[in-house]
Amino acid sequence: MSLIVQKFGGSSVADAEGVKRVARRIGDTRAAGNDVVVVVSAMGDTTDDLLDLAHGVSSFRGPSRELDMLLTAGERISMAVLAMAVRELGIPAQSFTGSQAGMITDGIHGAARLVEVNPDRIRESVQAGNVAIVAGFQGMNRQTRDITTLGRGGSDTTAVALAAALDADVCEIYSDVDGVFTADPRIVPTAHKLDEVSSEEMLELAANGAKILHLRSVEYARRFGLKLHVRSSFSTLEGTWVIPSPTDADSRDLTKEIPLEQPLISGVAHDRSQAKVTIVGVPDVPGYAAKIFGSLNDAEVNLDMIVQNVSTKSAKRTDISVTLPQDQGDTALQVLRRVQEEVGFEDVQYDDRIGKLSLVGAGMKSNPGVSFQFFKALSNAGVNIDMISTSEIRISVITRLDLLDDAVRAVHSAFDLDREGEATVYGGTGR
């Protein structure tokens, strides 16, 4: 008998019919002789609706204790409704909040990180013959005893963390597309599904905008050598297997060997949720950049790309540009203006009309033609580049937001990733 952890996104349980469809999928997995633990997100757009409600009654936009209390209600509704639907099929089921499931976090509201996972109640429930259904996205800080949230997409991390703690055979991530595609099929209908992708490549895809898996969940799975199966709750098709790399921590016997040669290019990822901050006229003296980044670090601002150039305005000064999540833009600006006089830079510029495009694939470093082909495709599409960042398996650029879709399609075609026919998108946003 296998233990399978299944995670269902909000689009999969958007309404009563969706909940009943998911219940039947759980029942089929159970009927195949498996024990099942389920992690569920809030129904449909519930989280966005709750955010709108909060903003309608409060001018405060940042994470807070009360906002976490409000947002976790969405997942609690889903877990209870789904448990009812599973029981209606004659299958015993119990629902659990994140804290009841032993998801212990630090005390940072809105972006808490797991510090401990103690799924004793989940294990006991499964051993008693139940399907255990857990509210994703949430946990509890032991010191304050407050409810916390893991950030948007955090239900993926809940599922992977539980799967690792329970020593599950596989963690299945269900959404409204059939797996991981070479690009977002909503933008590139000719994108094709990948049968397999390495955890390293999936980490880069998730880090650079591919919404199908939450970045932290991929990091967690890679750390524990856990196999992920990304698939659709709207079909029974085989999805995409995220296979741990040989260097990943792994005590399991993998049923699938990693191919000796991975495809050169795995896919094209994009991200619309970033903003760019340029700090103009920083004194070109050792230690000044450290003061800037130290203040941003103290405010827990997550930086992505960083570029430093000779200042266009002043001699012996430099301009530093960084990208960061849009929802941290106000915090970053407040911090930088607070230290402006101390550091002595001239100005701060902010731009949230940018998009990030990333090309991901194993072996890119050993093939010098990839960079040329990538930039030629962007040039032919009339796409100008603001920033560039690279790794061994990724090239990322920042461009204007209104050119992002054209850029994705151009790069996808340039690397012969297009396929005949159109990818199926069952609804929602891919989560």
Coordinates of C-alpha atoms in Angstrom, one line a residue:
M1 CA 0.0 0.0 0.0
S2 CA 1.3 3.4 -1.0
L3 CA 0.9 6.7 0.7
I4 CA 0.1 9.5 -1.7
V5 CA -0.2 13.2 -0.9
Q6 CA -2.4 15.1 -3.3
K7 CA -2.7 18.9 -3.5
F8 CA -5.6 20.6 -5.3
G9 CA -5.4 24.2 -6.3
G10 CA -8.2 26.8 -6.1
S11 CA -9.3 26.4 -9.7
S12 CA -9.8 22.6 -9.1
V13 CA -12.3 23.3 -6.2
A14 CA -13.8 26.6 -7.6
D15 CA -17.4 25.5 -7.1
A16 CA -19.5 22.6 -5.8
E17 CA -19.1 20.6 -9.0
G18 CA -15.4 21.0 -8.8
V19 CA -15.3 19.9 -5.2
K20 CA -17.3 16.8 -6.1
R21 CA -15.0 16.1 -9.1
V22 CA -12.0 16.3 -6.8
A23 CA -13.7 14.0 -4.2
R24 CA -14.2 11.4 -6.9
R25 CA -10.5 11.6 -7.9
I26 CA -9.6 11.1 -4.2
G27 CA -12.0 8.1 -4.1
D28 CA -10.4 6.6 -7.2
T29 CA -6.9 6.9 -5.6
R30 CA -8.2 5.3 -2.4
A31 CA -9.9 2.5 -4.4
A32 CA -6.6 1.7 -6.0
G33 CA -5.4 0.6 -2.6
N34 CA -3.6 3.8 -1.5
D35 CA -3.6 5.8 1.7
V36 CA -4.4 9.4 0.8
V37 CA -3.6 12.8 2.4
V38 CA -5.0 15.8 0.7
V39 CA -3.9 19.5 0.8
V40 CA -6.4 22.0 -0.6
S41 CA -6.2 25.7 -1.5
A42 CA -9.0 28.2 -1.1
M43 CA -11.9 27.9 -3.5
G44 CA -11.5 29.8 -6.8
D45 CA -10.8 33.5 -6.2
T46 CA -11.6 33.4 -2.5
T47 CA -8.2 34.7 -1.4
D48 CA -8.4 37.7 -3.8
D49 CA -12.0 38.4 -2.6
L50 CA -10.8 38.3 1.0
L51 CA -7.9 40.7 0.2
D52 CA -10.4 43.1 -1.5
L53 CA -12.6 42.9 1.6
A54 CA -9.6 43.7 3.9
H55 CA -8.6 46.7 1.7
G56 CA -12.1 47.9 1.7
V57 CA -12.1 48.3 5.5
S58 CA -8.5 49.1 6.1
S59 CA -5.9 51.4 4.6
F60 CA -3.1 49.2 5.8
R61 CA -1.7 47.1 2.9
G62 CA 1.1 45.1 4.6
P63 CA 1.0 41.6 6.1
S64 CA -0.4 41.5 9.6
R65 CA -1.8 39.1 12.2
E66 CA -5.4 40.0 11.4
L67 CA -4.9 39.7 7.6
D68 CA -3.5 36.2 8.2
M69 CA -6.5 35.3 10.3
L70 CA -8.8 36.5 7.5
L71 CA -7.0 34.8 4.6
T72 CA -6.7 31.4 6.2
A73 CA -10.5 31.2 6.4
G74 CA -10.5 30.4 2.6
E75 CA -8.6 27.2 3.1
R76 CA -10.6 26.2 6.1
I77 CA -13.8 26.5 4.0
S78 CA -12.2 24.3 1.3
M79 CA -11.0 21.6 3.7
A80 CA -14.4 21.2 5.4
V81 CA -16.4 21.2 2.2
L82 CA -14.1 18.7 0.5
A83 CA -14.3 16.4 3.6
M84 CA -18.0 16.5 3.4
A85 CA -17.9 15.6 -0.3
V86 CA -15.5 12.7 0.3
R87 CA -17.7 11.4 3.1
E88 CA -20.7 11.6 0.8
L89 CA -19.0 8.9 -1.3
G90 CA -18.9 6.6 1.7
I91 CA -15.2 7.3 2.4
P92 CA -14.3 8.4 6.0
A93 CA -12.5 11.7 5.9
Q94 CA -11.3 14.3 8.5
S95 CA -10.3 17.9 7.9
F96 CA -7.4 19.7 9.7
T97 CA -6.2 23.2 9.8
G98 CA -2.5 23.9 9.3
S99 CA -1.8 24.2 13.0
Q100 CA -3.7 20.9 13.7
A101 CA -1.6 19.3 11.0
G102 CA 1.6 20.3 12.8
M103 CA 2.8 23.0 10.4
I104 CA 5.0 25.1 12.7
T105 CA 6.4 28.3 11.3
D106 CA 8.4 31.4 12.3
G107 CA 6.5 34.5 13.3
I108 CA 6.6 36.4 10.0
H109 CA 3.0 37.2 8.9
G110 CA 2.3 36.9 5.2
A111 CA 5.5 35.0 4.3
A112 CA 6.1 32.6 7.1
R113 CA 8.6 29.8 6.7
L114 CA 8.3 26.3 8.1
V115 CA 10.6 25.5 11.0
E116 CA 9.1 22.2 12.0
V117 CA 6.5 19.7 10.7
N118 CA 4.8 17.4 13.2
P119 CA 2.0 15.5 11.4
D120 CA 1.2 13.1 14.2
R121 CA -2.6 13.8 14.0
I122 CA -2.5 13.3 10.2
R123 CA -0.7 10.0 10.6
E124 CA -3.1 8.8 13.3
S125 CA -6.1 9.8 11.1
V126 CA -4.8 7.9 8.1
Q127 CA -4.0 4.8 10.3
A128 CA -7.6 5.0 11.5
G129 CA -8.8 4.6 7.9
N130 CA -9.5 8.2 7.1
V131 CA -8.6 10.4 4.2
A132 CA -6.9 13.4 5.9
I133 CA -7.7 16.7 4.3
V134 CA -5.4 19.6 5.3
A135 CA -5.8 23.3 4.8
G136 CA -2.8 24.6 2.8
F137 CA -1.0 27.9 3.0
Q138 CA -1.1 28.2 6.8
G139 CA 0.6 27.2 10.0
M140 CA 1.2 28.4 13.5
N141 CA 4.0 30.1 15.4
R142 CA 4.7 28.2 18.6
Q143 CA 6.0 31.3 20.5
T144 CA 3.1 33.7 19.8
R145 CA 0.5 30.9 19.1
D146 CA -0.7 33.1 16.2
I147 CA -1.9 31.7 12.9
T148 CA 0.5 32.5 10.0
T149 CA 0.4 32.2 6.2
L150 CA 3.2 30.9 3.9
G151 CA 2.6 33.4 1.1
R152 CA 0.7 33.0 -2.2
G153 CA 1.1 29.5 -3.6
G154 CA 2.0 28.3 -0.1
S155 CA -0.3 25.3 -0.4
D156 CA 2.2 23.6 -2.6
T157 CA 4.8 23.9 0.1
T158 CA 2.3 22.5 2.7
A159 CA 1.8 19.5 0.5
V160 CA 5.5 18.8 -0.1
A161 CA 6.4 19.3 3.5
L162 CA 3.7 16.9 4.6
A163 CA 4.8 14.4 2.0
A164 CA 8.4 14.6 3.2
A165 CA 7.4 14.3 6.9
L166 CA 5.1 11.3 6.2
D167 CA 7.6 9.6 3.9
A168 CA 5.0 9.6 1.1
D169 CA 5.7 7.7 -2.1
V170 CA 4.8 10.7 -4.2
C171 CA 3.3 14.1 -4.0
E172 CA 0.8 14.9 -6.7
I173 CA 0.2 18.6 -7.5
Y174 CA -3.1 19.1 -9.3
S175 CA -4.1 22.2 -11.2
D176 CA -6.1 23.1 -14.4
V177 CA -3.4 22.2 -16.9
D178 CA -2.0 18.8 -17.7
G179 CA 1.5 19.4 -16.4
V180 CA 4.6 21.6 -16.9
F181 CA 4.7 23.1 -20.3
T182 CA 7.5 24.6 -22.4
A183 CA 5.7 28.0 -21.9
D184 CA 2.5 29.2 -20.4
P185 CA -0.1 27.7 -22.8
R186 CA -2.4 30.8 -22.3
I187 CA 0.3 32.9 -24.1
V188 CA 1.8 30.2 -26.3
P189 CA -1.0 27.8 -27.4
T190 CA 1.6 25.6 -29.2
A191 CA 3.6 24.9 -26.1
H192 CA 4.0 21.3 -25.3
K193 CA 4.0 19.3 -22.0
L194 CA 7.2 18.0 -20.6
D195 CA 7.1 14.3 -19.6
E196 CA 10.0 14.9 -17.1
V197 CA 12.0 17.8 -15.8
S198 CA 14.9 17.7 -13.3
S199 CA 14.4 19.3 -10.0
E200 CA 17.2 21.8 -10.8
E201 CA 15.4 22.9 -14.0
M202 CA 12.1 23.1 -12.3
L203 CA 13.6 25.3 -9.6
E204 CA 14.8 27.8 -12.2
L205 CA 11.4 27.7 -14.0
A206 CA 9.5 28.3 -10.7
A207 CA 12.0 31.0 -9.6
N208 CA 11.5 32.9 -12.9
G209 CA 7.7 33.0 -13.1
A210 CA 6.3 29.6 -14.0
K211 CA 3.2 29.5 -11.8
I212 CA 2.6 25.8 -12.0
L213 CA 4.7 25.1 -8.9
H214 CA 5.5 27.4 -6.0
L215 CA 9.3 28.0 -5.7
R216 CA 9.6 27.0 -2.1
S217 CA 7.8 23.7 -2.7
V218 CA 10.4 22.8 -5.4
E219 CA 13.2 23.8 -3.0
Y220 CA 11.7 21.6 -0.3
A221 CA 11.2 18.6 -2.6
R222 CA 14.7 18.9 -3.9
R223 CA 16.1 19.1 -0.4
F224 CA 14.4 15.8 0.6
G225 CA 14.7 14.0 -2.7
L226 CA 10.9 13.8 -3.2
K227 CA 9.3 13.0 -6.5
L228 CA 6.5 15.4 -7.7
H229 CA 3.8 14.6 -10.2
V230 CA 2.3 17.7 -11.7
R231 CA -1.0 16.9 -13.4
S232 CA -4.6 18.1 -14.0
S233 CA -7.6 17.5 -11.8
F234 CA -9.8 17.8 -15.0
S235 CA -8.3 14.8 -16.8
T236 CA -6.7 11.5 -16.1
L237 CA -3.7 12.1 -18.4
E238 CA -0.2 11.5 -17.1
G239 CA 1.4 14.7 -16.1
T240 CA 5.0 15.9 -15.7
W241 CA 7.3 14.2 -13.3
V242 CA 9.8 16.4 -11.4
I243 CA 12.7 14.0 -10.8
P244 CA 15.2 14.6 -8.1
S245 CA 18.8 15.0 -9.3
P246 CA 21.4 12.5 -8.3
T247 CA 22.9 15.1 -5.9
D248 CA 19.6 15.7 -4.1
A249 CA 19.2 14.2 -0.7
D250 CA 17.3 10.9 -1.3
S251 CA 16.7 7.8 0.6
R252 CA 14.1 6.4 -1.8
D253 CA 14.4 4.0 -4.6
L254 CA 13.4 6.0 -7.6
T255 CA 11.3 4.0 -10.1
K256 CA 12.5 6.3 -13.0
E257 CA 16.1 6.8 -13.8
I258 CA 17.1 10.3 -14.8
P259 CA 18.0 10.3 -18.6
L260 CA 21.7 10.6 -19.4
E261 CA 21.0 13.5 -21.6
Q262 CA 18.4 16.1 -20.7
P263 CA 16.9 18.2 -23.5
L264 CA 18.9 21.3 -24.1
I265 CA 16.0 23.7 -23.5
S266 CA 13.2 22.8 -21.0
G267 CA 11.1 25.9 -21.4
V268 CA 10.4 29.6 -21.3
A269 CA 9.2 31.2 -18.0
H270 CA 7.8 34.7 -17.5
D271 CA 6.9 36.9 -14.5
R272 CA 4.6 39.9 -14.5
S273 CA 4.8 40.5 -10.7
Q274 CA 8.1 42.2 -10.4
A275 CA 9.2 45.9 -10.2
K276 CA 12.5 47.6 -10.8
V277 CA 14.1 50.0 -8.4
T278 CA 17.1 52.1 -9.6
I279 CA 19.3 53.8 -6.9
V280 CA 20.9 56.7 -8.8
G281 CA 24.3 58.3 -8.0
V282 CA 25.6 56.0 -5.2
P283 CA 29.1 57.0 -4.1
D284 CA 31.5 54.6 -5.8
V285 CA 33.2 53.9 -2.5
P286 CA 33.6 50.5 -0.7
G287 CA 30.9 49.9 1.9
Y288 CA 28.1 52.1 0.5
A289 CA 26.4 49.3 -1.5
A290 CA 26.6 47.1 1.7
K291 CA 24.7 49.8 3.6
I292 CA 21.9 49.9 1.0
F293 CA 21.5 46.1 0.8
G294 CA 21.8 45.8 4.5
S295 CA 18.9 48.1 5.1
L296 CA 16.8 46.2 2.5
N297 CA 17.8 42.9 4.2
D298 CA 16.7 44.2 7.6
A299 CA 13.3 45.0 6.1
E300 CA 13.1 41.5 4.6
V301 CA 12.9 42.7 1.0
N302 CA 13.5 39.8 -1.4
L303 CA 15.8 41.0 -4.3
D304 CA 16.1 39.1 -7.5
M305 CA 18.3 40.6 -10.2
I306 CA 21.0 43.2 -9.3
V307 CA 22.9 45.3 -11.9
Q308 CA 25.5 48.0 -11.1
N309 CA 26.7 50.5 -13.7
V310 CA 28.8 53.7 -13.9
S311 CA 26.4 56.5 -13.2
T312 CA 25.0 58.4 -16.2
K313 CA 24.8 61.6 -14.1
S314 CA 27.9 61.9 -12.0
A315 CA 31.6 60.9 -12.0
K316 CA 32.8 58.7 -9.2
R317 CA 29.3 57.5 -8.7
T318 CA 27.4 54.4 -9.7
D319 CA 23.8 53.4 -10.4
I320 CA 22.4 50.2 -8.9
S321 CA 19.2 48.6 -10.3
V322 CA 17.4 45.7 -8.6
T323 CA 14.2 43.8 -9.2
L324 CA 11.9 42.7 -6.5
P325 CA 8.2 41.6 -6.0
Q326 CA 5.8 44.4 -6.7
D327 CA 4.1 43.9 -3.3
Q328 CA 7.4 44.8 -1.6
G329 CA 8.0 47.9 -3.7
D330 CA 6.5 50.4 -1.2
T331 CA 8.6 48.9 1.6
A332 CA 11.8 49.1 -0.4
L333 CA 11.1 52.7 -1.4
Q334 CA 10.4 53.7 2.3
V335 CA 13.6 52.0 3.4
L336 CA 15.8 53.6 0.7
R337 CA 14.4 57.1 1.3
R338 CA 15.1 56.7 5.0
V339 CA 18.8 55.9 4.4
Q340 CA 19.3 58.3 1.4
E341 CA 20.9 61.1 3.4
E342 CA 23.1 58.7 5.3
V343 CA 24.3 56.8 2.2
G344 CA 24.4 59.9 0.0
F345 CA 22.9 58.7 -3.2
E346 CA 21.0 61.2 -5.4
D347 CA 17.6 59.6 -6.3
V348 CA 15.4 56.5 -6.3
Q349 CA 13.4 55.5 -9.4
Y350 CA 10.6 53.0 -9.4
D351 CA 9.1 51.1 -12.4
D352 CA 6.4 48.4 -12.0
R353 CA 5.7 48.2 -15.8
I354 CA 8.3 45.5 -16.4
G355 CA 8.3 41.8 -17.1
K356 CA 10.9 39.1 -16.7
L357 CA 11.6 36.5 -19.4
S358 CA 13.7 33.4 -18.7
L359 CA 15.0 30.6 -20.9
V360 CA 15.8 27.5 -18.9
G361 CA 17.6 24.3 -19.9
A362 CA 20.4 21.9 -18.9
G363 CA 23.6 22.2 -20.8
M364 CA 23.2 25.9 -21.8
K365 CA 26.6 26.9 -20.5
S366 CA 28.4 24.4 -22.8
N367 CA 26.5 25.6 -25.9
P368 CA 27.6 29.2 -26.8
G369 CA 25.1 29.4 -29.6
V370 CA 22.2 29.6 -27.1
S371 CA 22.8 33.2 -26.0
F372 CA 23.1 34.4 -29.6
Q373 CA 19.9 32.6 -30.6
F374 CA 18.1 34.0 -27.6
F375 CA 19.1 37.6 -28.1
K376 CA 18.6 37.4 -31.9
A377 CA 15.0 36.2 -31.3
L378 CA 14.3 39.2 -29.0
S379 CA 15.9 41.6 -31.5
N380 CA 13.8 40.3 -34.3
A381 CA 10.7 40.8 -32.2
G382 CA 11.6 44.4 -31.5
V383 CA 12.1 43.7 -27.8
N384 CA 14.5 45.9 -25.9
I385 CA 16.4 44.6 -22.8
D386 CA 16.9 46.6 -19.6
M387 CA 18.7 44.0 -17.4
I388 CA 20.3 40.6 -18.0
S389 CA 21.1 37.8 -15.5
T390 CA 22.5 34.3 -16.1
S391 CA 23.2 31.0 -14.4
E392 CA 24.5 27.7 -15.7
I393 CA 21.0 26.7 -16.8
R394 CA 19.2 30.0 -17.3
I395 CA 19.2 33.3 -19.1
S396 CA 16.9 36.0 -17.7
V397 CA 16.1 39.5 -19.1
I398 CA 13.9 42.4 -18.0
T399 CA 11.9 44.2 -20.6
R400 CA 8.8 46.3 -20.9
L401 CA 5.6 44.7 -19.7
D402 CA 3.7 45.4 -22.9
L403 CA 6.3 43.5 -24.9
L404 CA 6.5 40.4 -22.6
D405 CA 3.9 38.2 -24.4
D406 CA 5.5 38.9 -27.8
A407 CA 8.9 38.1 -26.3
V408 CA 7.8 34.8 -24.8
R409 CA 6.3 33.7 -28.2
A410 CA 9.4 34.8 -30.1
V411 CA 11.8 32.9 -27.9
H412 CA 9.6 29.8 -27.7
S413 CA 9.5 29.6 -31.5
A414 CA 13.2 30.4 -31.9
F415 CA 14.2 27.3 -30.0
D416 CA 11.7 25.0 -31.9
L417 CA 9.5 24.4 -28.9
D418 CA 6.3 24.9 -30.8
R419 CA 4.1 21.9 -31.5
E420 CA 1.2 21.3 -33.7
G421 CA -2.2 21.7 -32.1
E422 CA -3.0 23.7 -29.0
A423 CA -2.5 22.9 -25.3
T424 CA -5.6 22.3 -23.3
V425 CA -6.3 24.8 -20.5
Y426 CA -9.3 23.7 -18.5
G427 CA -9.9 27.0 -16.7
G428 CA -8.6 29.3 -14.0
T429 CA -5.0 30.5 -13.9
G430 CA -3.0 27.3 -13.8
R431 CA -3.0 27.0 -10.0

